[in-house]
CSV table of C-alpha atoms in Angstrom, one decimal:
chain,number,residue,atom,x,y,z
A,1,MET,CA,91.3,-7.6,-104.5
A,2,LYS,CA,90.7,-3.8,-104.4
A,3,LEU,CA,93.8,-2.4,-102.5
A,4,ASN,CA,93.8,1.1,-103.6
A,5,ARG,CA,91.0,3.9,-104.4
A,6,ILE,CA,92.6,5.6,-107.9
A,7,LYS,CA,89.7,5.1,-109.9
A,8,GLU,CA,87.4,6.6,-107.3
A,9,VAL,CA,89.4,9.6,-107.1
A,10,LEU,CA,89.8,10.1,-110.8
A,11,ASP,CA,86.0,9.6,-110.9
A,12,GLU,CA,85.1,12.1,-108.2
A,13,LYS,CA,87.5,14.6,-109.8
A,14,GLY,CA,86.8,14.3,-113.3
A,15,ILE,CA,90.2,13.1,-114.4
A,16,SER,CA,91.4,11.1,-116.9
A,17,GLN,CA,93.8,8.3,-116.6
A,18,THR,CA,95.4,9.6,-119.5
A,19,TRP,CA,96.1,12.7,-117.9
A,20,LEU,CA,97.4,11.3,-114.9
A,21,ALA,CA,99.7,9.3,-117.0
A,22,LYS,CA,101.2,12.5,-118.8
A,23,LYS,CA,101.5,14.1,-114.9
A,24,LEU,CA,103.6,10.8,-113.8
A,25,ASP,CA,105.5,10.4,-117.0
A,26,LYS,CA,104.2,6.8,-117.1
A,27,SER,CA,102.3,4.7,-119.7
A,28,PHE,CA,98.8,4.7,-119.9
A,29,ASN,CA,98.8,0.9,-119.5
A,30,SER,CA,100.8,1.2,-116.1
A,31,VAL,CA,98.4,3.6,-114.9
A,32,ASN,CA,95.4,1.4,-116.1
A,33,SER,CA,97.3,-1.1,-114.1
A,34,TYR,CA,97.0,0.7,-111.1
A,35,VAL,CA,93.7,1.9,-111.4
A,36,CYS,CA,92.1,-1.5,-112.4
A,37,ASN,CA,93.9,-2.9,-109.0
A,38,ARG,CA,95.8,-5.6,-111.1
A,39,THR,CA,99.3,-4.2,-109.9
A,40,GLN,CA,100.1,-1.6,-107.1
A,41,PRO,CA,101.8,1.6,-107.6
A,42,ASN,CA,104.9,2.1,-104.9
A,43,LEU,CA,104.9,3.9,-102.3
A,44,GLU,CA,106.6,6.6,-104.2
A,45,THR,CA,104.7,6.8,-106.8
A,46,LEU,CA,101.4,6.5,-104.4
A,47,LEU,CA,102.5,9.9,-103.0
A,48,GLN,CA,103.3,11.3,-106.1
A,49,ILE,CA,99.6,10.0,-107.0
A,50,SER,CA,98.4,11.6,-104.1
A,51,GLN,CA,100.2,15.4,-104.7
A,52,ILE,CA,99.3,15.5,-108.2
A,53,LEU,CA,95.5,14.5,-107.3
A,54,ASN,CA,95.6,17.0,-104.1
A,55,VAL,CA,94.2,14.6,-101.7
A,56,ASP,CA,95.7,13.0,-99.0
A,57,LEU,CA,97.8,9.4,-99.4
A,58,LYS,CA,95.2,7.6,-97.2
A,59,ASP,CA,92.3,8.5,-99.2
A,60,LEU,CA,94.4,6.4,-102.0
A,61,ILE,CA,94.2,3.4,-100.1
A,62,ALA,CA,91.6,1.0,-99.3
A,63,ASP,CA,90.5,0.5,-95.6
A,64,GLN,CA,89.5,-2.8,-94.3
A,65,GLU,CA,85.8,-2.6,-94.7
A,66,GLN,CA,86.5,-1.9,-98.3
A,67,ILE,CA,88.7,-5.0,-98.8
A,68,ASN,CA,86.6,-7.2,-97.0
A,69,LYS,CA,83.8,-6.5,-99.5
A,70,TYR,CA,86.3,-8.7,-102.0
């Protein structure tokens, strides 16, 4: 199930997962797990991601319509 839009936002902005991992001070594997929706970041990390990517927090969360596709 796709619960976040981190991958889409990274793609839209042309930002790599490696870059985001460095900014978050997290491993590439952790960030990749968020991006692939294998695990979900906690709220604090999600807020940090939104600030780093300069997007609204709600833009990182899949809406109900997107969730229903899966």
